[in-house]
GROMACS .gro file of C-alpha atoms in nm:
model
  400
    1MET     CA    1   7.064  13.455  10.488
    2ARG     CA    2   6.983  13.711  10.760
    3GLY     CA    3   6.893  13.430  10.997
    4TRP     CA    4   7.225  13.251  10.938
    5LEU     CA    5   7.420  13.575  10.987
    6ALA     CA    6   7.236  13.627  11.316
    7ASN     CA    7   7.316  13.268  11.417
    8LEU     CA    8   7.685  13.323  11.332
    9TRP     CA    9   7.691  13.637  11.547
   10ASP     CA   10   7.522  13.456  11.835
   11ALA     CA   11   7.761  13.161  11.790
   12ALA     CA   12   8.063  13.394  11.808
   13ARG     CA   13   7.932  13.546  12.132
   14SER     CA   14   7.865  13.199  12.276
   15LEU     CA   15   8.221  13.089  12.195
   16ALA     CA   16   8.358  13.405  12.354
   17ARG     CA   17   8.163  13.333  12.675
   18SER     CA   18   8.331  12.990  12.707
   19PRO     CA   19   8.698  13.067  12.631
   20ARG     CA   20   8.843  12.751  12.787
   21GLN     CA   21   8.621  12.513  12.593
   22THR     CA   22   8.665  12.718  12.275
   23LEU     CA   23   9.042  12.709  12.311
   24LEU     CA   24   9.048  12.332  12.367
   25CYS     CA   25   8.833  12.264  12.061
   26ALA     CA   26   9.030  12.504  11.844
   27SER     CA   27   9.362  12.354  11.960
   28ALA     CA   28   9.250  12.004  11.863
   29ILE     CA   29   9.160  12.121  11.512
   30VAL     CA   30   9.482  12.324  11.475
   31LEU     CA   31   9.701  12.029  11.575
   32ALA     CA   32   9.520  11.792  11.338
   33VAL     CA   33   9.554  12.028  11.041
   34MET     CA   34   9.912  12.109  11.135
   35ALA     CA   35  10.011  11.740  11.134
   36TYR     CA   36   9.850  11.687  10.795
   37SER     CA   37  10.001  11.994  10.629
   38THR     CA   38  10.349  11.915  10.766
   39VAL     CA   39  10.376  11.564  10.623
   40VAL     CA   40  10.201  11.648  10.297
   41SER     CA   41  10.421  11.949  10.224
   42ILE     CA   42  10.738  11.744  10.282
   43ALA     CA   43  10.617  11.458  10.061
   44ASP     CA   44  10.497  11.694   9.786
   45GLY     CA   45  10.831  11.875   9.787
   46MET     CA   46  11.023  11.552   9.732
   47ALA     CA   47  10.781  11.438   9.460
   48GLN     CA   48  10.815  11.767   9.272
   49VAL     CA   49  11.195  11.749   9.274
   50LEU     CA   50  11.185  11.395   9.140
   51GLY     CA   51  10.931  11.504   8.881
   52ARG     CA   52  11.163  11.774   8.749
   53ARG     CA   53  11.449  11.527   8.732
   54PHE     CA   54  11.224  11.274   8.559
   55GLU     CA   55  11.119  11.528   8.296
   56SER     CA   56  11.475  11.645   8.225
   57LEU     CA   57  11.625  11.298   8.185
   58GLY     CA   58  11.450  11.191   7.867
   59ASP     CA   59  11.342  10.840   7.768
   60ASP     CA   60  11.646  10.719   7.571
   61THR     CA   61  11.858  10.584   7.858
   62LEU     CA   62  11.887  10.223   7.978
   63VAL     CA   63  12.059  10.088   8.289
   64ILE     CA   64  12.209   9.737   8.296
   65ARG     CA   65  12.286   9.586   8.636
   66GLY     CA   66  12.300   9.250   8.807
   67GLN     CA   67  11.994   9.117   8.985
   68SER     CA   68  12.228   9.012   9.266
   69THR     CA   69  12.581   9.139   9.310
   70ALA     CA   70  12.666   8.886   9.578
   71SER     CA   71  12.960   8.653   9.524
   72GLY     CA   72  12.924   8.497   9.183
   73GLY     CA   73  12.655   8.741   9.065
   74PHE     CA   74  12.671   8.939   8.745
   75VAL     CA   75  12.864   9.268   8.772
   76PRO     CA   76  12.919   9.468   8.451
   77GLY     CA   77  13.283   9.537   8.373
   78ARG     CA   78  13.513   9.725   8.137
   79GLY     CA   79  13.481   9.453   7.874
   80ASP     CA   80  13.102   9.499   7.868
   81LEU     CA   81  13.152   9.874   7.822
   82ASP     CA   82  13.382   9.810   7.525
   83ASP     CA   83  13.115   9.587   7.371
   84MET     CA   84  12.855   9.864   7.403
   85GLN     CA   85  13.087  10.119   7.245
   86ARG     CA   86  13.127   9.891   6.939
   87MET     CA   87  12.754   9.930   6.861
   88PRO     CA   88  12.729  10.291   6.729
   89GLN     CA   89  12.425  10.204   6.516
   90TRP     CA   90  12.238  10.115   6.837
   91ILE     CA   91  12.413  10.313   7.114
   92ALA     CA   92  12.521  10.677   7.101
   93ARG     CA   93  12.706  10.673   7.434
   94ALA     CA   94  12.783  10.417   7.703
   95ALA     CA   95  12.928  10.455   8.052
   96LEU     CA   96  13.035  10.218   8.329
   97VAL     CA   97  12.954  10.307   8.689
   98GLN     CA   98  13.105  10.127   8.988
   99GLU     CA   99  12.996  10.214   9.342
  100LEU     CA  100  13.290  10.190   9.581
  101SER     CA  101  13.124  10.059   9.894
  102GLY     CA  102  13.455  10.028  10.077
  103ALA     CA  103  13.555  10.390  10.020
  104ALA     CA  104  13.260  10.582  10.153
  105THR     CA  105  13.443  10.789  10.417
  106LEU     CA  106  13.597  11.107  10.277
  107LEU     CA  107  13.869  11.294  10.466
  108GLU     CA  108  13.950  11.650  10.366
  109GLY     CA  109  14.303  11.770  10.432
  110ALA     CA  110  14.198  12.004  10.713
  111GLY     CA  111  14.020  11.722  10.895
  112THR     CA  112  13.657  11.755  10.775
  113ARG     CA  113  13.499  11.409  10.756
  114GLN     CA  114  13.190  11.327  10.552
  115VAL     CA  115  13.021  11.005  10.442
  116ALA     CA  116  12.907  11.003  10.080
  117GLN     CA  117  12.844  10.779   9.784
  118VAL     CA  118  13.165  10.731   9.585
  119LEU     CA  119  13.131  10.632   9.220
  120ALA     CA  120  13.398  10.537   8.969
  121VAL     CA  121  13.262  10.634   8.627
  122SER     CA  122  13.377  10.638   8.268
  123GLU     CA  123  13.399  10.961   8.071
  124ASP     CA  124  13.052  10.972   7.913
  125TYR     CA  125  12.854  10.930   8.237
  126PHE     CA  126  12.773  11.299   8.292
  127ALA     CA  127  12.664  11.348   7.930
  128ILE     CA  128  12.432  11.046   7.949
  129ASP     CA  129  12.285  11.151   8.284
  130ARG     CA  130  12.242  11.510   8.162
  131VAL     CA  131  12.433  11.664   8.453
  132ALA     CA  132  12.635  11.976   8.377
  133ILE     CA  133  12.971  12.071   8.526
  134GLY     CA  134  12.922  12.384   8.735
  135GLN     CA  135  13.289  12.451   8.809
  136GLY     CA  136  13.613  12.311   8.673
  137GLN     CA  137  13.625  12.019   8.432
  138ALA     CA  138  13.466  11.679   8.387
  139LEU     CA  139  13.657  11.357   8.445
  140SER     CA  140  13.895  11.208   8.195
  141GLY     CA  141  14.075  10.876   8.198
  142ARG     CA  142  14.392  11.013   8.045
  143GLY     CA  143  14.711  11.158   8.187
  144ALA     CA  144  14.742  11.314   8.531
  145SER     CA  145  14.366  11.361   8.555
  146VAL     CA  146  14.323  11.004   8.678
  147LYS     CA  147  14.394  11.135   9.030
  148ARG     CA  148  14.124  11.397   9.011
  149CYS     CA  149  13.767  11.378   9.130
  150VAL     CA  150  13.440  11.561   9.069
  151LEU     CA  151  13.207  11.650   9.357
  152GLY     CA  152  12.829  11.682   9.365
  153ALA     CA  153  12.704  12.029   9.453
  154ARG     CA  154  12.580  11.945   9.804
  155ILE     CA  155  12.874  11.732   9.914
  156ALA     CA  156  13.113  12.003   9.791
  157GLY     CA  157  12.949  12.255  10.023
  158ARG     CA  158  12.963  12.014  10.316
  159LEU     CA  159  13.327  11.919  10.263
  160PHE     CA  160  13.448  12.275  10.199
  161PRO     CA  161  13.204  12.513  10.368
  162GLY     CA  162  13.273  12.871  10.263
  163GLN     CA  163  13.570  12.764  10.046
  164ALA     CA  164  13.634  12.715   9.676
  165PRO     CA  165  13.670  12.335   9.639
  166LEU     CA  166  13.867  12.336   9.313
  167GLY     CA  167  14.226  12.230   9.371
  168LYS     CA  168  14.159  12.102   9.724
  169PHE     CA  169  14.250  11.743   9.813
  170LEU     CA  170  14.042  11.454   9.947
  171ARG     CA  171  14.162  11.123  10.083
  172ILE     CA  172  13.937  10.844   9.958
  173GLY     CA  173  14.008  10.487  10.060
  174GLY     CA  174  14.364  10.582  10.159
  175GLN     CA  175  14.441  10.762   9.831
  176TRP     CA  176  14.455  11.137   9.767
  177TYR     CA  177  14.252  11.301   9.490
  178ALA     CA  178  14.247  11.662   9.376
  179VAL     CA  179  13.908  11.823   9.320
  180GLY     CA  180  13.896  11.897   8.949
  181GLY     CA  181  13.530  11.987   8.913
  182VAL     CA  182  13.195  12.044   9.085
  183LEU     CA  183  12.863  11.944   8.929
  184ALA     CA  184  12.584  12.194   8.880
  185ALA     CA  185  12.313  12.140   9.142
  186THR     CA  186  12.024  11.915   9.041
  187ASP     CA  187  11.831  11.945   9.373
  188GLU     CA  188  11.763  11.571   9.373
  189PRO     CA  189  11.643  11.440   9.713
  190GLY     CA  190  11.930  11.271   9.894
  191LYS     CA  191  11.710  10.977   9.999
  192PHE     CA  192  11.744  10.850   9.641
  193VAL     CA  193  12.047  10.809   9.416
  194SER     CA  194  12.150  11.172   9.395
  195ASN     CA  195  12.438  11.318   9.195
  196ASP     CA  196  12.438  11.615   9.433
  197ASP     CA  197  12.562  11.399   9.721
  198ALA     CA  198  12.812  11.181   9.531
  199VAL     CA  199  13.184  11.193   9.464
  200PHE     CA  200  13.299  11.080   9.119
  201LEU     CA  201  13.635  10.926   9.030
  202PRO     CA  202  13.761  10.826   8.685
  203LEU     CA  203  13.765  10.449   8.636
  204ALA     CA  204  14.135  10.456   8.555
  205GLY     CA  205  14.213  10.641   8.876
  206ALA     CA  206  13.999  10.416   9.099
  207SER     CA  207  14.135  10.077   9.000
  208GLY     CA  208  14.298  10.031   9.338
  209LEU     CA  209  13.970  10.099   9.522
  210VAL     CA  210  13.733   9.879   9.324
  211ARG     CA  211  13.673   9.547   9.495
  212PRO     CA  212  13.552   9.244   9.300
  213GLY     CA  213  13.177   9.213   9.355
  214ASP     CA  214  13.134   9.568   9.490
  215ASP     CA  215  12.764   9.651   9.494
  216GLY     CA  216  12.629   9.906   9.250
  217GLY     CA  217  12.813   9.813   8.931
  218ARG     CA  218  12.604   9.913   8.629
  219LEU     CA  219  12.622  10.011   8.266
  220VAL     CA  220  12.434  10.318   8.147
  221VAL     CA  221  12.367  10.347   7.775
  222LYS     CA  222  12.210  10.622   7.566
  223ALA     CA  223  12.033  10.499   7.256
  224ALA     CA  224  12.130  10.625   6.912
  225PRO     CA  225  11.877  10.862   6.751
  226GLY     CA  226  11.572  10.685   6.617
  227VAL     CA  227  11.642  10.351   6.787
  228ASP     CA  228  11.340  10.170   6.932
  229MET     CA  229  11.404  10.126   7.305
  230GLU     CA  230  11.237   9.787   7.334
  231ALA     CA  231  11.440   9.659   7.038
  232LEU     CA  232  11.757   9.789   7.203
  233ARG     CA  233  11.666   9.617   7.529
  234THR     CA  234  11.620   9.288   7.345
  235LYS     CA  235  11.949   9.339   7.160
  236LEU     CA  236  12.146   9.403   7.479
  237GLN     CA  237  11.993   9.104   7.654
  238ALA     CA  238  12.085   8.878   7.362
  239LEU     CA  239  12.439   9.020   7.359
  240LEU     CA  240  12.494   8.948   7.728
  241LEU     CA  241  12.346   8.598   7.708
  242ARG     CA  242  12.562   8.516   7.408
  243LYS     CA  243  12.875   8.661   7.568
  244TYR     CA  244  12.846   8.478   7.901
  245GLY     CA  245  12.703   8.152   7.764
  246GLY     CA  246  12.580   7.928   8.043
  247ARG     CA  247  12.743   8.134   8.317
  248TYR     CA  248  12.448   8.373   8.348
  249ASP     CA  249  12.089   8.367   8.229
  250ALA     CA  250  11.823   8.635   8.184
  251ASP     CA  251  11.738   8.624   8.556
  252ASP     CA  252  12.091   8.728   8.657
  253PHE     CA  253  12.069   9.082   8.521
  254ARG     CA  254  11.805   9.342   8.445
  255ILE     CA  255  11.785   9.615   8.183
  256GLU     CA  256  11.570   9.908   8.291
  257ALA     CA  257  11.491  10.254   8.162
  258LYS     CA  258  11.660  10.518   8.378
  259GLN     CA  259  11.352  10.735   8.344
  260ALA     CA  260  11.137  10.448   8.469
  261LEU     CA  261  11.360  10.410   8.777
  262LEU     CA  262  11.313  10.774   8.870
  263GLN     CA  263  10.944  10.749   8.796
  264SER     CA  264  10.921  10.452   9.034
  265ALA     CA  265  11.100  10.652   9.302
  266ARG     CA  266  10.861  10.941   9.247
  267ALA     CA  267  10.559  10.711   9.263
  268ALA     CA  268  10.691  10.556   9.585
  269THR     CA  269  10.733  10.901   9.738
  270GLU     CA  270  10.382  11.005   9.639
  271SER     CA  271  10.238  10.678   9.771
  272GLN     CA  272  10.413  10.721  10.105
  273GLY     CA  273  10.292  11.079  10.121
  274ARG     CA  274   9.933  10.974  10.057
  275THR     CA  275   9.955  10.703  10.321
  276VAL     CA  276  10.088  10.944  10.581
  277ALA     CA  277   9.830  11.200  10.475
  278TRP     CA  278   9.545  10.958  10.537
  279ILE     CA  279   9.693  10.873  10.875
  280SER     CA  280   9.711  11.244  10.949
  281LEU     CA  281   9.349  11.287  10.847
  282LEU     CA  282   9.264  11.044  11.125
  283ALA     CA  283   9.385  11.320  11.354
  284SER     CA  284   9.101  11.530  11.212
  285LEU     CA  285   8.863  11.254  11.315
  286VAL     CA  286   9.003  11.268  11.667
  287ALA     CA  287   8.965  11.647  11.665
  288ALA     CA  288   8.603  11.613  11.551
  289LEU     CA  289   8.535  11.370  11.834
  290GLY     CA  290   8.685  11.617  12.077
  291VAL     CA  291   8.468  11.897  11.945
  292MET     CA  292   8.161  11.671  11.975
  293ASN     CA  293   8.235  11.589  12.339
  294MET     CA  294   8.293  11.954  12.425
  295MET     CA  295   7.965  12.051  12.255
  296PHE     CA  296   7.775  11.786  12.449
  297LEU     CA  297   7.919  11.939  12.766
  298SER     CA  298   7.832  12.287  12.640
  299ALA     CA  299   7.474  12.184  12.564
  300ASP     CA  300   7.430  12.066  12.925
  301GLU     CA  301   7.590  12.377  13.073
  302ARG     CA  302   7.379  12.612  12.857
  303SER     CA  303   7.042  12.451  12.930
  304GLY     CA  304   6.910  12.776  13.077
  305GLU     CA  305   7.012  12.977  12.770
  306ILE     CA  306   6.854  12.716  12.540
  307GLY     CA  307   6.530  12.714  12.741
  308LEU     CA  308   6.511  13.094  12.737
  309ARG     CA  309   6.566  13.105  12.360
  310ARG     CA  310   6.289  12.849  12.309
  311ALA     CA  311   6.057  13.041  12.539
  312ILE     CA  312   6.091  13.364  12.337
  313GLY     CA  313   6.023  13.191  12.003
  314ALA     CA  314   6.336  13.007  11.888
  315THR     CA  315   6.261  12.680  11.710
  316ARG     CA  316   6.447  12.353  11.740
  317ALA     CA  317   6.606  12.426  11.401
  318ASP     CA  318   6.730  12.761  11.536
  319ILE     CA  319   6.900  12.591  11.834
  320ALA     CA  320   7.059  12.322  11.615
  321ALA     CA  321   7.176  12.588  11.369
  322LEU     CA  322   7.336  12.781  11.657
  323PHE     CA  323   7.552  12.483  11.757
  324LEU     CA  324   7.645  12.405  11.395
  325CYS     CA  325   7.747  12.768  11.345
  326GLU     CA  326   7.972  12.741  11.648
  327ALA     CA  327   8.139  12.434  11.495
  328LEU     CA  328   8.175  12.616  11.162
  329LEU     CA  329   8.334  12.920  11.326
  330LEU     CA  330   8.581  12.695  11.507
  331CYS     CA  331   8.686  12.546  11.172
  332LEU     CA  332   8.710  12.883  10.999
  333ALA     CA  333   8.938  13.015  11.272
  334SER     CA  334   9.148  12.702  11.332
  335ILE     CA  335   9.213  12.551  10.988
  336PRO     CA  336   9.406  12.848  10.837
  337LEU     CA  337   9.618  12.870  11.152
  338GLY     CA  338   9.689  12.496  11.135
  339LEU     CA  339   9.796  12.522  10.770
  340VAL     CA  340  10.033  12.809  10.843
  341LEU     CA  341  10.186  12.636  11.145
  342GLY     CA  342  10.216  12.309  10.949
  343ARG     CA  343  10.406  12.481  10.669
  344MET     CA  344  10.636  12.642  10.924
  345ALA     CA  345  10.691  12.307  11.098
  346ALA     CA  346  10.781  12.147  10.764
  347GLY     CA  347  11.044  12.417  10.710
  348LEU     CA  348  11.190  12.353  11.054
  349LEU     CA  349  11.197  11.977  10.994
  350GLN     CA  350  11.375  12.034  10.666
  351GLY     CA  351  11.659  12.201  10.853
  352VAL     CA  352  11.667  11.963  11.151
  353LEU     CA  353  11.651  11.644  10.940
  354ARG     CA  354  11.862  11.795  10.659
  355LEU     CA  355  11.601  11.720  10.397
  356ASP     CA  356  11.718  11.816  10.051
  357SER     CA  357  11.385  11.918   9.899
  358ALA     CA  358  11.196  12.231   9.999
  359PRO     CA  359  10.847  12.161  10.140
  360VAL     CA  360  10.558  12.244   9.908
  361LEU     CA  361  10.198  12.281  10.023
  362SER     CA  362   9.969  12.294   9.722
  363GLY     CA  363   9.630  12.461   9.708
  364GLN     CA  364   9.474  12.123   9.637
  365ALA     CA  365   9.617  11.978   9.960
  366CYS     CA  366   9.497  12.281  10.157
  367ALA     CA  367   9.147  12.252  10.011
  368LEU     CA  368   9.139  11.878  10.086
  369VAL     CA  369   9.226  11.914  10.452
  370ALA     CA  370   8.997  12.217  10.495
  371LEU     CA  371   8.696  12.042  10.344
  372ALA     CA  372   8.764  11.707  10.515
  373THR     CA  373   8.816  11.861  10.859
  374THR     CA  374   8.516  12.092  10.829
  375ALA     CA  375   8.293  11.808  10.711
  376LEU     CA  376   8.403  11.581  10.997
  377VAL     CA  377   8.356  11.849  11.261
  378LEU     CA  378   8.010  11.942  11.130
  379VAL     CA  379   7.897  11.579  11.104
  380PHE     CA  380   8.010  11.505  11.459
  381SER     CA  381   7.843  11.826  11.579
  382LEU     CA  382   7.501  11.708  11.461
  383ALA     CA  383   7.449  11.484  11.766
  384PRO     CA  384   7.507  11.752  12.034
  385ALA     CA  385   7.315  12.006  11.822
  386TRP     CA  386   7.016  11.773  11.803
  387GLN     CA  387   7.037  11.699  12.175
  388ALA     CA  388   7.033  12.071  12.252
  389ALA     CA  389   6.742  12.130  12.013
  390ARG     CA  390   6.530  11.856  12.178
  391LYS     CA  391   6.545  12.007  12.527
  392ASP     CA  392   6.201  12.085  12.669
  393PRO     CA  393   6.197  12.458  12.751
  394LYS     CA  394   5.941  12.413  13.034
  395ARG     CA  395   6.152  12.152  13.214
  396VAL     CA  396   6.471  12.347  13.157
  397LEU     CA  397   6.330  12.675  13.288
  398ARG     CA  398   6.161  12.500  13.583
  399ALA     CA  399   6.495  12.336  13.672
  400GLU     CA  400   6.678  12.666  13.643
   0.00000   0.00000   0.00000
């Protein structure tokens, strides 16, 4: 132990005597770790948000949609919703959702313009999707409320910054709607289907905006208590096939668990994050190669020092240990700095790119990059350390 502490002290003094080379090696390691921690923290943040949404949704919800909503494809309609509502022994709630692709530009009365997802939904949608109303009231298809809309939490802030949105008016697809409610924030990432970034209209009040064959039409059903989900899926498929006869077959629509859809999105996010993380770890390999080259150069420049150490009793193992200690000190100083800078860079990217999920850098991710980078740097330092240890002290001192 005393010998290693002495080697660490000597290594620190050697690094201090070569500030330019030390700075270049440390910078390479810092940049590699910074790149890794930036992308991993962003990906982990998105995956955690989706995970919370996945856990809160439950496993009793099915989504029915067409495989292709092109001309002639299956698009669920009001009649299909009525059929679902006539099955109380199987279905507790059912809602129809229609995405209005032609009405995506919102115009606030004062001139603020935003692009958002606009959905026409039936009354039970928010109850099925487990989204609470934060302000105002939910949608209703009766009376004057058909000309009201409900805003997601994020889009409300963007349309009416610093203002109370309730009672304000939006023009959607040439028609004016009063803001009757704002959803409680769910913090869902906006890259996926997010209630926070959507505007909701009642079906009755959006009839003039819905185009035949608009993409995104779907039925969302919540199973009655105690109903087997696979049996319900089979029941709904048989109902649709019987209703539409030879017009559609089982390949024209799909019935999926809403929880499974979010789980797929979460898995895709995690997979992308892992892919980018491995690519970023390649930067650690490049950093290790840079450290190796600089240590080869250092071994040549310090031939006199190495020869003198050998002449006064240092063994080859002592010389090799000295170079490995230098590589270890570089890692110990550079990796924490790279992690801190990477986390800061992720926060800046969140603001610049308007990412909806806060970056998260877990201890596991930090440990992975620290161990991987340190191992790579030490492995690539073995060659210059061995070259330095093999120098003949007589030749070196004679040359000096």
